[in-house]
XYZ file of C-alpha atoms in Angstrom:
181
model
C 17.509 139.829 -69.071
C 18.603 140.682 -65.385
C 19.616 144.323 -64.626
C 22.781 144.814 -63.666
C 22.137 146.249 -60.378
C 19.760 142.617 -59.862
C 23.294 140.622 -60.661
C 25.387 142.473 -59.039
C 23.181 142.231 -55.571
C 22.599 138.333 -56.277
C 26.796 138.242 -56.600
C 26.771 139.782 -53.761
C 24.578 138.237 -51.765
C 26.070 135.127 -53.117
C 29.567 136.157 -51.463
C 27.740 137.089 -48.444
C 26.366 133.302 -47.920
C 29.700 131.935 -48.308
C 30.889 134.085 -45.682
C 27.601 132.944 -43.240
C 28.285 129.451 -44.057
C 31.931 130.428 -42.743
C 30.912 131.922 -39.451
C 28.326 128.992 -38.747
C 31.383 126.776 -38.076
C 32.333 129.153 -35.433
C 30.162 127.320 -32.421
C 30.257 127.367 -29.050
C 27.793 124.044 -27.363
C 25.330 125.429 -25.092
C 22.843 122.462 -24.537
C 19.929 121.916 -27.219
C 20.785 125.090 -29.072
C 24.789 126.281 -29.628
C 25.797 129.668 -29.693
C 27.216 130.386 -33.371
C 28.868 132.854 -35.283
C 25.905 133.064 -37.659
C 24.357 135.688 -35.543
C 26.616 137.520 -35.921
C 27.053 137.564 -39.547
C 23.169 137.747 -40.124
C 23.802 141.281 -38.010
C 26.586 142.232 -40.071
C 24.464 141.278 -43.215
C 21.531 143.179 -42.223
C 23.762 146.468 -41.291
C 25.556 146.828 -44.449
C 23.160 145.317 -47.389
C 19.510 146.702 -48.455
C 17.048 144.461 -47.277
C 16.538 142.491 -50.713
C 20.102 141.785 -50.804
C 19.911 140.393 -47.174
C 17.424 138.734 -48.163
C 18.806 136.574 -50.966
C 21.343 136.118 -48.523
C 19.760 134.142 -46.167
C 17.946 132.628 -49.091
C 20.661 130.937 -50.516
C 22.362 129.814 -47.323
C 19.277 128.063 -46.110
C 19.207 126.710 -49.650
C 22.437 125.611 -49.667
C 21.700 123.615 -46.874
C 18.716 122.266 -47.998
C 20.092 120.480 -50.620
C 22.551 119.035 -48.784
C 25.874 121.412 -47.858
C 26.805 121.250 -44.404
C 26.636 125.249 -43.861
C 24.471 125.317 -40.719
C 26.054 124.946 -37.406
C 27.315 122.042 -36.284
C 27.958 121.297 -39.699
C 24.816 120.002 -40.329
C 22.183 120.192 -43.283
C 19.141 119.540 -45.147
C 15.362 118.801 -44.328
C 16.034 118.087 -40.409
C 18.063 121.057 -39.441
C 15.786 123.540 -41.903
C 12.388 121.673 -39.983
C 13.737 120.125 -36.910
C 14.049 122.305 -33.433
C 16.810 124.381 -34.463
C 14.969 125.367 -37.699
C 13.393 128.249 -36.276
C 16.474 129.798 -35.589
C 17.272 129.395 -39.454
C 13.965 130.892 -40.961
C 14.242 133.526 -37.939
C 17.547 134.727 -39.917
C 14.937 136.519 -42.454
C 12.897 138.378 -39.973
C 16.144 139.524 -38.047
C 17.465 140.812 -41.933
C 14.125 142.599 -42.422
C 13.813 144.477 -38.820
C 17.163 145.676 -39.525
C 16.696 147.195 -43.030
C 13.376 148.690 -41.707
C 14.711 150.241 -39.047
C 17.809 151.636 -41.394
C 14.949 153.234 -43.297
C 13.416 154.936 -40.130
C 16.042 156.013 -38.141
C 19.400 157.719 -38.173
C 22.419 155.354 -39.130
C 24.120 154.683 -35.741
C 20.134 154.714 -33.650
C 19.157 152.335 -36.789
C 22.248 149.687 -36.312
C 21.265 149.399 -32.707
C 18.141 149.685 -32.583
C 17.339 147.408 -35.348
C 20.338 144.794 -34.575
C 18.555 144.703 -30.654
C 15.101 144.109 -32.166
C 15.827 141.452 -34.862
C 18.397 139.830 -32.425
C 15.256 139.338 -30.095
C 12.816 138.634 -32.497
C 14.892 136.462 -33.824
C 15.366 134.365 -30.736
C 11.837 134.335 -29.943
C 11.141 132.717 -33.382
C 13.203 130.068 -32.023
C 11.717 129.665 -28.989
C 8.326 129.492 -31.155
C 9.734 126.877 -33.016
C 11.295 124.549 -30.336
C 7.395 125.222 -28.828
C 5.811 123.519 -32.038
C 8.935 120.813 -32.603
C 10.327 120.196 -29.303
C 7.277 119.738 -27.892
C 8.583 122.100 -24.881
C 6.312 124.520 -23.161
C 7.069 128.481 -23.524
C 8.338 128.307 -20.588
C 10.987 126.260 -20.996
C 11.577 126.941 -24.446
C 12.375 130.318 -23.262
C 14.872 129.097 -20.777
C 16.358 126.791 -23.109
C 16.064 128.610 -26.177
C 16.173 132.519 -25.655
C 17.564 133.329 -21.803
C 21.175 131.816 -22.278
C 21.811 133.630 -25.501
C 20.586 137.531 -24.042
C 24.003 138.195 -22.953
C 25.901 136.512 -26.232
C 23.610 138.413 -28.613
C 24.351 141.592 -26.578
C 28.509 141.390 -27.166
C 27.436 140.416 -30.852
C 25.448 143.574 -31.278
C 28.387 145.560 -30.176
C 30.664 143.717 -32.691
C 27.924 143.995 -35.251
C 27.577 147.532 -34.540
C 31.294 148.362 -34.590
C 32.416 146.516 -37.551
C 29.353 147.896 -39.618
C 29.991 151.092 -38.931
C 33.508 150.809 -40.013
C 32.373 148.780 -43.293
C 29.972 151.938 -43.564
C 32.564 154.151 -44.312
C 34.841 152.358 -46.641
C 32.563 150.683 -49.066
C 30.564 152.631 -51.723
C 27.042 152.643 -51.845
C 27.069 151.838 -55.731
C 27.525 147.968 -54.817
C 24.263 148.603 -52.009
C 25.987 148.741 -48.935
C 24.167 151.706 -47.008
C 26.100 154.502 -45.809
């Protein structure tokens, strides 16, 4: 049988993929890789769930589009967006979900939401860049160019948002559901 608190984070996190799969049709073309408005709800994610919660999250939004659901920017889906050069972006979404939480565990709340939302923002990026390296067949070089440089100043106004809005979420929801206060 599943605990209760198990459900109600899967319900959750279910809710909270819906809502991703929402903000990935928010996209702005920039070249090979588009700015979204899934970075911005992976930082939003990250800031207001516990780290296993985020993390079914972003598992069942990538599966979601693995079988088939057009939830990933662009409105595309399955095998090539999850493993073609915009996959790393996708599978970065985890790491960028666990920096945060870690850092929520370390640090005080505000220092943790910025701190954390800077570092898995980057990392996140750069596991992009990685992956446009191994399926692009680009060098670092320019899959840092391409890939990472135009989307330093985007993910900077997103951390502010992400930072913002959290906060405010902070405050009004209670932490029996697993938001973090």
């Amino acid at each position: 049988m599943v605990k209760k608190q198990t459900l109600s984070q899967l319900i959750i996190a279910a809710e909270l993929a819906v809502g991703l799969a929402l903000c990935s049709k928010i996209t702005i073309p920039l070249g090979l890789i588009p700015l979204t408005g899934q970075t911005l709800a992976v930082g939003l994610i990250a800031s207001i769930v516990p780290i296993a919660t985020g993390t079914w999250t972003i598992a069942i939004y990538l599966l979601l589009g693995l079988i088939g659901l057009p939830v990933f920017a662009g409105n595309t889906a399955g095998l090539a967006a999850l493993f073609g050069p915009t996959g790393g972006y996708l599978w970065g979404f985890f790491l960028y979900v666990w920096l945060v939480g870690a850092f929520c565990k370390v640090f005080k709340p505000t220092l943790a939401l910025i701190i954390g939302n800077i570092v898995g923002a980057i990392v996140q990026l750069f596991a992009g860049a990685y992956w446009l390296v191994l399926t692009a067949n680009l060098t670092w070089t320019a899959a840092m160019s391409s890939g990472v440089m135009p989307f330093l100043i985007p993910a900077l106004i997103k951390l502010v948002l992400v930072v913002i809005v959290a906060k405010a979420i902070l405050r009004r929801l209670p932490t029996r559901f697993g938001f973090r206060n």
